[in-house]
CSV table of C-alpha atoms and ligand atoms in Angstrom, one decimal:
chain,number,residue,atom,x,y,z
A,1,MET,CA,0.0,0.0,0.0
A,2,ALA,CA,1.0,3.5,-0.6
A,3,ARG,CA,2.8,5.7,1.9
A,4,ILE,CA,1.1,9.0,2.8
A,5,LEU,CA,2.6,12.0,4.4
A,6,VAL,CA,0.2,13.6,6.9
A,7,THR,CA,1.4,17.0,8.1
A,8,GLY,CA,-0.2,18.0,11.4
A,9,GLY,CA,-1.0,14.3,12.0
A,10,THR,CA,-1.0,14.5,15.8
A,11,GLY,CA,-3.6,17.3,15.7
A,12,TYR,CA,-7.3,16.9,16.0
A,13,ILE,CA,-8.4,16.2,12.4
A,14,GLY,CA,-4.9,14.9,11.4
A,15,SER,CA,-5.0,12.1,14.1
A,16,HIS,CA,-8.5,11.0,13.1
A,17,THR,CA,-7.5,10.9,9.5
A,18,THR,CA,-4.3,9.0,10.2
A,19,VAL,CA,-6.5,6.3,11.9
A,20,GLU,CA,-8.8,6.1,8.9
A,21,LEU,CA,-5.8,5.9,6.4
A,22,MET,CA,-4.1,3.2,8.4
A,23,GLN,CA,-7.3,1.2,8.7
A,24,ALA,CA,-7.7,1.5,5.0
A,25,GLY,CA,-4.2,-0.1,4.6
A,26,PHE,CA,-2.1,3.0,4.0
A,27,ASP,CA,1.3,3.5,5.6
A,28,VAL,CA,1.5,6.9,7.2
A,29,VAL,CA,4.4,9.2,8.1
A,30,ILE,CA,3.3,12.0,10.3
A,31,VAL,CA,5.2,15.3,10.4
A,32,ASP,CA,4.3,17.6,13.3
A,33,ASN,CA,6.2,20.1,15.4
A,34,LEU,CA,3.8,19.5,18.4
A,35,MET,CA,3.1,23.2,18.8
A,36,ASN,CA,-0.6,22.5,19.4
A,37,SER,CA,-0.6,18.7,20.1
A,38,ASN,CA,1.4,16.1,21.9
A,39,VAL,CA,3.3,13.0,21.0
A,40,GLY,CA,1.0,10.8,23.2
A,41,VAL,CA,-1.5,11.0,20.4
A,42,LEU,CA,0.6,8.4,18.6
A,43,ASP,CA,-0.2,6.0,21.4
A,44,GLY,CA,-3.9,6.6,20.9
A,45,ILE,CA,-3.6,6.0,17.2
A,46,GLU,CA,-1.6,2.8,17.8
A,47,ALA,CA,-4.1,1.6,20.3
A,48,ILE,CA,-6.9,2.0,17.8
A,49,VAL,CA,-5.2,0.7,14.7
A,50,GLY,CA,-2.7,-1.9,16.1
A,51,ARG,CA,0.1,-0.3,14.2
A,52,ARG,CA,2.1,2.9,14.9
A,53,PRO,CA,2.5,5.5,12.3
A,54,ASP,CA,6.0,6.8,11.6
A,55,TYR,CA,6.6,10.1,13.1
A,56,GLU,CA,9.1,13.0,12.5
A,57,ASN,CA,9.2,16.1,14.6
A,58,ILE,CA,9.6,18.6,11.8
A,59,ASP,CA,8.3,22.1,11.3
A,60,CYS,CA,6.9,22.4,7.7
A,61,VAL,CA,8.4,25.9,7.5
A,62,ASP,CA,11.8,24.2,7.5
A,63,TYR,CA,12.5,23.4,3.8
A,64,VAL,CA,15.7,21.5,4.4
A,65,ALA,CA,14.2,19.2,7.0
A,66,LEU,CA,11.3,18.5,4.7
A,67,ASP,CA,13.6,17.8,1.8
A,68,LYS,CA,15.5,15.2,4.0
A,69,LEU,CA,12.2,13.7,5.0
A,70,PHE,CA,11.2,13.1,1.4
A,71,GLU,CA,14.6,11.5,0.9
A,72,LYS,CA,14.2,9.2,3.9
A,73,TYR,CA,10.7,8.2,2.9
A,74,ALA,CA,11.2,7.9,-0.9
A,75,ASP,CA,7.9,6.0,-1.4
A,76,ILE,CA,5.5,8.8,-0.4
A,77,GLU,CA,2.7,8.9,-2.9
A,78,GLY,CA,0.5,11.5,-1.5
A,79,ILE,CA,0.3,14.3,1.1
A,80,ILE,CA,-2.5,15.5,3.3
A,81,HIS,CA,-1.5,18.9,4.5
A,82,PHE,CA,-3.2,19.8,7.9
A,83,ALA,CA,-0.3,21.6,9.6
A,84,ALA,CA,-1.4,25.2,10.1
A,85,TYR,CA,-2.3,27.7,12.8
A,86,LYS,CA,-6.0,28.0,13.2
A,87,ALA,CA,-7.1,30.4,15.9
A,88,VAL,CA,-9.1,33.2,14.3
A,89,GLY,CA,-8.6,35.7,17.2
A,90,GLU,CA,-4.9,35.0,17.5
A,91,SER,CA,-4.4,35.6,13.8
A,92,VAL,CA,-5.7,39.1,14.2
A,93,GLU,CA,-3.0,39.7,16.9
A,94,LYS,CA,-0.2,37.9,15.2
A,95,PRO,CA,-0.8,38.1,11.4
A,96,LEU,CA,2.8,37.6,10.3
A,97,GLN,CA,3.1,34.4,12.3
A,98,TYR,CA,0.0,33.1,10.5
A,99,TYR,CA,1.2,34.2,7.1
A,100,ARG,CA,4.7,32.8,7.6
A,101,ASN,CA,3.6,29.5,9.0
A,102,ASN,CA,0.5,28.7,6.9
A,103,ILE,CA,1.8,30.0,3.6
A,104,ASN,CA,5.5,28.9,3.8
A,105,SER,CA,4.6,25.4,4.8
A,106,LEU,CA,2.4,24.9,1.8
A,107,VAL,CA,4.9,26.6,-0.6
A,108,ASN,CA,7.7,24.3,0.7
A,109,LEU,CA,5.6,21.2,0.1
A,110,LEU,CA,4.6,22.3,-3.4
A,111,GLU,CA,8.2,23.0,-4.3
A,112,LEU,CA,9.4,19.7,-3.0
A,113,MET,CA,6.6,17.6,-4.6
A,114,PRO,CA,8.0,17.6,-8.2
A,115,ILE,CA,11.6,17.2,-6.9
A,116,HIS,CA,10.6,14.1,-5.1
A,117,LYS,CA,8.0,12.9,-7.6
A,118,VAL,CA,5.1,13.2,-5.3
A,119,LYS,CA,2.0,13.9,-7.4
A,120,ASN,CA,-0.9,14.2,-5.0
A,121,ILE,CA,-1.9,16.7,-2.3
A,122,VAL,CA,-5.0,17.1,-0.2
A,123,PHE,CA,-5.3,20.6,1.3
A,124,SER,CA,-7.4,21.5,4.4
A,125,SER,CA,-9.4,24.6,3.7
A,126,SER,CA,-12.4,26.0,5.4
A,127,CYS,CA,-15.9,27.3,4.8
A,128,THR,CA,-14.5,30.5,6.1
A,129,VAL,CA,-13.7,31.3,2.4
A,130,TYR,CA,-17.4,31.9,1.8
A,131,GLY,CA,-17.8,34.5,4.5
A,132,GLN,CA,-21.5,35.1,5.1
A,133,PRO,CA,-23.2,33.8,2.0
A,134,ASP,CA,-26.3,35.7,0.9
A,135,ALA,CA,-29.7,33.9,1.1
A,136,ALA,CA,-29.5,32.8,-2.5
A,137,HIS,CA,-26.3,30.9,-1.7
A,138,LEU,CA,-27.5,29.0,1.4
A,139,PRO,CA,-26.9,26.1,1.7
A,140,VAL,CA,-23.5,27.0,0.2
A,141,ASN,CA,-22.0,25.1,-2.7
A,142,GLU,CA,-18.5,25.3,-4.1
A,143,ASN,CA,-19.5,27.8,-6.8
A,144,ALA,CA,-20.6,30.4,-4.2
A,145,PRO,CA,-18.5,33.6,-4.4
A,146,ILE,CA,-15.4,33.8,-2.2
A,147,GLN,CA,-15.7,36.8,0.1
A,148,PRO,CA,-13.0,39.0,1.5
A,149,ALA,CA,-11.5,37.2,4.5
A,150,LEU,CA,-12.5,38.4,7.9
A,151,SER,CA,-9.2,37.5,9.6
A,152,PRO,CA,-5.6,36.8,8.7
A,153,TYR,CA,-6.3,33.1,9.4
A,154,GLY,CA,-9.1,33.1,6.8
A,155,ASN,CA,-6.9,35.0,4.4
A,156,THR,CA,-4.2,32.3,4.7
A,157,LYS,CA,-6.8,29.7,3.6
A,158,GLN,CA,-7.8,31.8,0.6
A,159,ILE,CA,-4.2,32.6,-0.4
A,160,CYS,CA,-3.2,28.9,0.0
A,161,GLU,CA,-6.1,27.9,-2.3
A,162,GLU,CA,-4.8,30.4,-4.9
A,163,ILE,CA,-1.2,29.2,-4.5
A,164,ILE,CA,-2.4,25.7,-5.2
A,165,HIS,CA,-4.4,26.8,-8.2
A,166,ASP,CA,-1.5,28.7,-9.7
A,167,THR,CA,1.0,25.9,-9.0
A,168,ILE,CA,-1.2,23.3,-10.7
A,169,HIS,CA,-1.7,25.5,-13.7
A,170,ALA,CA,2.0,25.7,-14.1
A,171,THR,CA,2.8,22.2,-13.1
A,172,PRO,CA,0.4,19.8,-14.8
A,173,ASN,CA,2.0,16.9,-13.0
A,174,ILE,CA,0.6,17.8,-9.6
A,175,ASN,CA,-2.9,16.9,-8.5
A,176,ALA,CA,-4.7,18.6,-5.7
A,177,ILE,CA,-8.0,18.2,-3.9
A,178,ILE,CA,-9.0,21.1,-1.7
A,179,LEU,CA,-11.5,20.2,1.1
A,180,ARG,CA,-13.5,23.0,2.6
A,181,TYR,CA,-14.5,21.9,6.1
A,182,PHE,CA,-17.5,23.2,7.9
A,183,ASN,CA,-17.4,22.8,11.7
A,184,PRO,CA,-15.7,19.6,12.8
A,185,ILE,CA,-16.8,18.2,16.2
A,186,GLY,CA,-16.7,14.9,18.1
A,187,ALA,CA,-14.1,12.3,18.8
A,188,HIS,CA,-13.2,8.8,17.8
A,189,PRO,CA,-15.8,6.4,19.2
A,190,THR,CA,-13.1,4.6,21.2
A,191,ALA,CA,-12.4,7.9,23.0
A,192,LEU,CA,-8.7,7.1,22.5
A,193,ILE,CA,-8.2,10.3,20.4
A,194,GLY,CA,-10.1,13.5,20.3
A,195,GLU,CA,-9.6,17.3,20.4
A,196,LEU,CA,-7.0,18.6,22.8
A,197,PRO,CA,-7.7,22.3,23.1
A,198,ASN,CA,-4.8,24.4,24.4
A,199,GLY,CA,-5.9,26.7,27.3
A,200,VAL,CA,-9.3,28.3,27.1
A,201,PRO,CA,-11.2,26.8,24.2
A,202,ASN,CA,-12.3,29.1,21.4
A,203,ASN,CA,-14.6,26.6,19.7
A,204,LEU,CA,-18.1,25.8,20.9
A,205,LEU,CA,-17.9,22.1,21.7
A,206,PRO,CA,-14.7,22.0,23.8
A,207,TYR,CA,-16.2,24.9,25.8
A,208,VAL,CA,-19.5,23.0,26.2
A,209,THR,CA,-17.8,19.8,27.4
A,210,GLN,CA,-15.4,21.7,29.8
A,211,THR,CA,-18.4,23.5,31.2
A,212,ALA,CA,-20.3,20.2,31.7
A,213,ALA,CA,-17.2,18.9,33.4
A,214,GLY,CA,-17.1,21.8,35.8
A,215,ILE,CA,-13.8,23.1,34.4
A,216,ARG,CA,-15.5,26.3,33.2
A,217,PRO,CA,-18.3,27.8,35.4
A,218,GLU,CA,-20.5,28.6,32.4
A,219,LEU,CA,-20.8,28.7,28.7
A,220,ARG,CA,-21.2,32.1,27.1
A,221,ILE,CA,-23.5,32.0,24.2
A,222,PHE,CA,-22.4,34.8,21.9
A,223,GLY,CA,-25.7,36.6,21.0
A,224,ASN,CA,-29.3,35.5,20.6
A,225,ASP,CA,-30.5,38.3,18.5
A,226,TYR,CA,-29.4,37.0,15.1
A,227,ASP,CA,-31.9,36.5,12.2
A,228,THR,CA,-32.3,32.8,12.9
A,229,PRO,CA,-35.2,30.8,14.4
A,230,ASP,CA,-33.9,30.9,18.0
A,231,GLY,CA,-31.6,33.9,17.5
A,232,THR,CA,-28.3,32.0,17.9
A,233,CYS,CA,-25.9,31.4,15.0
A,234,ILE,CA,-26.2,28.4,12.7
A,235,ARG,CA,-23.4,26.2,11.6
A,236,ASP,CA,-23.0,22.8,9.9
A,237,TYR,CA,-21.4,20.6,12.5
A,238,ILE,CA,-19.6,17.6,11.0
A,239,ASP,CA,-18.4,14.6,12.8
A,240,VAL,CA,-14.6,14.4,12.8
A,241,VAL,CA,-14.5,10.7,11.8
A,242,ASP,CA,-16.8,11.4,8.8
A,243,LEU,CA,-14.5,14.2,7.9
A,244,ALA,CA,-11.4,12.0,8.2
A,245,LYS,CA,-13.0,9.4,5.9
A,246,ALA,CA,-13.5,12.0,3.2
A,247,HIS,CA,-9.7,12.4,3.1
A,248,VAL,CA,-9.2,8.7,2.4
A,249,VAL,CA,-11.7,8.8,-0.4
A,250,ALA,CA,-10.0,11.9,-1.8
A,251,LEU,CA,-6.6,10.4,-1.8
A,252,LYS,CA,-7.8,7.1,-3.3
A,253,ARG,CA,-9.4,9.2,-6.1
A,254,MET,CA,-6.1,10.8,-6.9
A,255,LEU,CA,-4.1,7.7,-6.6
A,256,THR,CA,-6.4,5.9,-9.1
A,257,ASN,CA,-6.5,8.8,-11.5
A,258,LYS,CA,-10.2,9.3,-11.2
A,259,GLN,CA,-10.0,13.1,-10.9
A,260,GLU,CA,-11.8,15.4,-13.3
A,261,GLY,CA,-9.0,17.8,-14.0
A,262,ASN,CA,-6.1,18.0,-11.6
A,263,GLU,CA,-7.7,20.4,-9.1
A,264,GLU,CA,-11.0,19.7,-7.4
A,265,ILE,CA,-12.7,21.4,-4.5
A,266,PHE,CA,-15.3,19.9,-2.2
A,267,ASN,CA,-17.4,21.1,0.7
A,268,LEU,CA,-17.4,18.8,3.6
A,269,GLY,CA,-20.5,19.2,5.7
A,270,THR,CA,-23.7,17.4,6.6
A,271,GLY,CA,-26.0,19.7,4.7
A,272,ARG,CA,-27.9,20.5,7.9
A,273,GLY,CA,-27.6,23.7,9.9
A,274,LEU,CA,-27.9,23.7,13.7
A,275,SER,CA,-28.0,26.6,16.0
A,276,VAL,CA,-25.8,27.1,19.1
A,277,MET,CA,-28.9,26.6,21.3
A,278,GLU,CA,-29.8,23.3,19.5
A,279,ILE,CA,-26.3,22.0,20.0
A,280,VAL,CA,-26.3,22.9,23.7
A,281,GLU,CA,-29.7,21.5,24.3
A,282,THR,CA,-29.0,18.3,22.4
A,283,PHE,CA,-25.7,17.8,24.2
A,284,LYS,CA,-27.5,18.1,27.6
A,285,ARG,CA,-30.2,15.7,26.6
A,286,VAL,CA,-28.1,12.9,25.1
A,287,ASN,CA,-25.5,13.0,27.8
A,288,ASN,CA,-27.8,13.7,30.7
A,289,VAL,CA,-25.6,16.5,32.0
A,290,ASP,CA,-26.1,20.1,32.7
A,291,VAL,CA,-24.4,22.9,30.8
A,292,PRO,CA,-24.9,26.2,32.6
A,293,TYR,CA,-24.9,29.1,30.2
A,294,LYS,CA,-25.6,32.8,29.8
A,295,ILE,CA,-26.3,34.8,26.7
A,296,VAL,CA,-23.7,37.5,26.2
A,297,GLU,CA,-22.9,40.0,23.5
A,298,ARG,CA,-22.2,38.8,20.0
A,299,ARG,CA,-18.6,37.8,19.3
A,300,GLU,CA,-16.9,40.1,16.8
A,301,GLY,CA,-16.5,38.6,13.3
A,302,ASP,CA,-19.0,35.8,13.8
A,303,ILE,CA,-21.0,34.7,10.8
A,304,GLU,CA,-24.7,34.5,11.3
A,305,LYS,CA,-25.5,31.4,9.5
A,306,VAL,CA,-23.7,29.0,7.1
A,307,TRP,CA,-24.2,25.4,6.2
A,308,ALA,CA,-23.0,23.2,3.4
A,309,ASP,CA,-24.5,22.0,0.2
A,310,PRO,CA,-22.4,18.8,0.2
A,311,THR,CA,-24.0,17.4,-3.1
A,312,ARG,CA,-20.7,17.5,-5.0
A,313,ALA,CA,-18.8,15.5,-2.4
A,314,ASN,CA,-21.8,13.1,-2.1
A,315,LYS,CA,-22.0,12.5,-5.8
A,316,VAL,CA,-18.5,12.9,-7.1
A,317,LEU,CA,-16.5,11.5,-4.1
A,318,GLY,CA,-19.3,9.0,-3.1
A,319,TRP,CA,-18.8,10.2,0.4
A,320,LYS,CA,-21.5,11.3,2.9
A,321,ALA,CA,-21.5,12.4,6.5
A,322,GLU,CA,-23.1,9.4,8.3
A,323,ARG,CA,-22.9,9.8,12.1
A,324,ASN,CA,-25.9,11.5,13.6
A,325,THR,CA,-25.5,14.5,15.7
A,326,GLU,CA,-26.6,12.7,18.9
A,327,ASP,CA,-23.9,10.1,18.6
A,328,THR,CA,-21.3,12.8,17.8
A,329,LEU,CA,-22.3,14.8,20.9
A,330,ARG,CA,-22.1,11.6,22.9
A,331,SER,CA,-18.5,11.1,21.6
A,332,CYS,CA,-17.6,14.6,22.7
A,333,TRP,CA,-18.6,13.9,26.3
A,334,LYS,CA,-17.0,10.5,26.4
A,335,TRP,CA,-13.8,12.1,25.3
A,336,GLN,CA,-14.0,14.8,27.9
A,337,LEU,CA,-14.6,12.2,30.6
A,338,ARG,CA,-11.5,10.3,29.4
A,339,LEU,CA,-9.5,13.6,29.6
A,340,ASN,CA,-10.7,14.1,33.2
A,341,GLU,CA,-9.6,10.6,34.1
A,342,ALA,CA,-6.2,11.1,32.6
A,343,LYS,CA,-5.5,14.1,34.8
B,1,UFG,N1,-19.9,30.0,20.4
B,1,UFG,C1,-20.5,30.4,21.6
B,1,UFG,N2,-19.7,30.3,22.7
B,1,UFG,C2,-18.4,29.8,22.7
B,1,UFG,C3,-17.9,29.4,21.5
B,1,UFG,C4,-18.6,29.5,20.4
B,1,UFG,O1,-21.6,30.8,21.6
B,1,UFG,O2,-17.8,29.8,23.8
B,1,UFG,C5,-20.7,30.1,19.2
B,1,UFG,C6,-20.1,31.0,18.1
B,1,UFG,O3,-20.5,32.3,18.4
B,1,UFG,C7,-20.6,30.4,16.8
B,1,UFG,C8,-20.7,28.9,17.1
B,1,UFG,O4,-20.7,28.8,18.5
B,1,UFG,O5,-21.9,30.9,16.6
B,1,UFG,C9,-19.5,28.1,16.6
B,1,UFG,O6,-18.3,28.8,17.0
B,1,UFG,P1,-16.9,28.1,16.8
B,1,UFG,O7,-15.9,29.0,17.4
B,1,UFG,O8,-16.9,26.7,17.3
B,1,UFG,O9,-16.7,27.9,15.2
B,1,UFG,P2,-16.7,29.1,14.1
B,1,UFG,O10,-17.8,28.7,13.2
B,1,UFG,O11,-16.7,30.4,14.6
B,1,UFG,O12,-15.3,28.8,13.5
B,1,UFG,C10,-15.0,27.8,12.7
B,1,UFG,C11,-13.6,27.3,12.8
B,1,UFG,C12,-12.7,28.4,12.2
B,1,UFG,C13,-13.2,28.9,10.9
B,1,UFG,C14,-14.6,29.3,11.0
B,1,UFG,C15,-15.1,29.7,9.7
B,1,UFG,O13,-13.2,27.0,14.1
B,1,UFG,O14,-11.4,27.8,12.1
B,1,UFG,O15,-15.4,28.2,11.4
B,1,UFG,O16,-16.4,30.2,9.8
B,1,UFG,F1,-12.5,30.0,10.5
């Protein structure tokens, strides 16, 4: 089976994707500098799969180290590039760190691909590129207009998509699939891997689970005066294992030359929008725990409502989000309980 390079493979989505790749028979080499993850994640992956992925502590901004990596693992046939900074607020404070890291990492990989005869790359993008779609574009499909980015983080995703586009145009030998994620949540059903937020979580689900666990006194719901049925924002929450599986399908598509053209873009979402309030209430009900909350001011930069039209991914990739939200929210809690035990 082919060997795949997974950058950011000890991170949240990267670790779940590594599991799915290895379970599909691929060999994986993970590259991660552990700036937002820890090496213990490899134990979790091994416990699930029964095999340990290769691992190299490399920062993808380091061209020379990456070059050596491709020499060492000369049989790499594809790359899944997750490694990136991803905190929206932090990117506003430290834009250059975001531009340097997110953009240079990708450029290094794209430069090294033809040198080492690696043809295929899957890139982690985000629905953030759509901004707030107008009513005519909801649910949002891949042809919706790209809107000016609301943060340096979002801008790095747009710029990286453009860099891929231009590179492929100039280098017909390279294939890329760009995956635009909606809101990934949940953990592996074994609770052996999951999301490990650093410090105070920014994202909704880690905040909800930490509040339910008593680590945070209460959840703050950012605004209930939006133009939505219950006034709270709407997102398309996709299970991280479903999301991980899409990467395996995308890679296989490239490795078996099934692509239509050498650059494809897919939305990865469920097609269903849920409000913050629906998420909180469903989480409480299925897990039988309380989540104290209060409604506070809107969070700056939040989008009111966005959810995916995943038809292209469903039809072309033959992939569909399968896990229901109740099970996903159960997995979030199971993972939090395991984190509590590990303390
Ligand atoms: N929310 C709260 N309280 C919290 C955290 C979040 O009410 O403590 C709300 C937010 O206001 C939002 C929803 O929960 O309405 C989801 O917020 P997240 O921070 O979990 O997710 P976002 O949709 O804001 O951000 C995600 C990714 C980003 C990406 C963005 C694109 O985390 O990387 O989608 O829209 F840029």
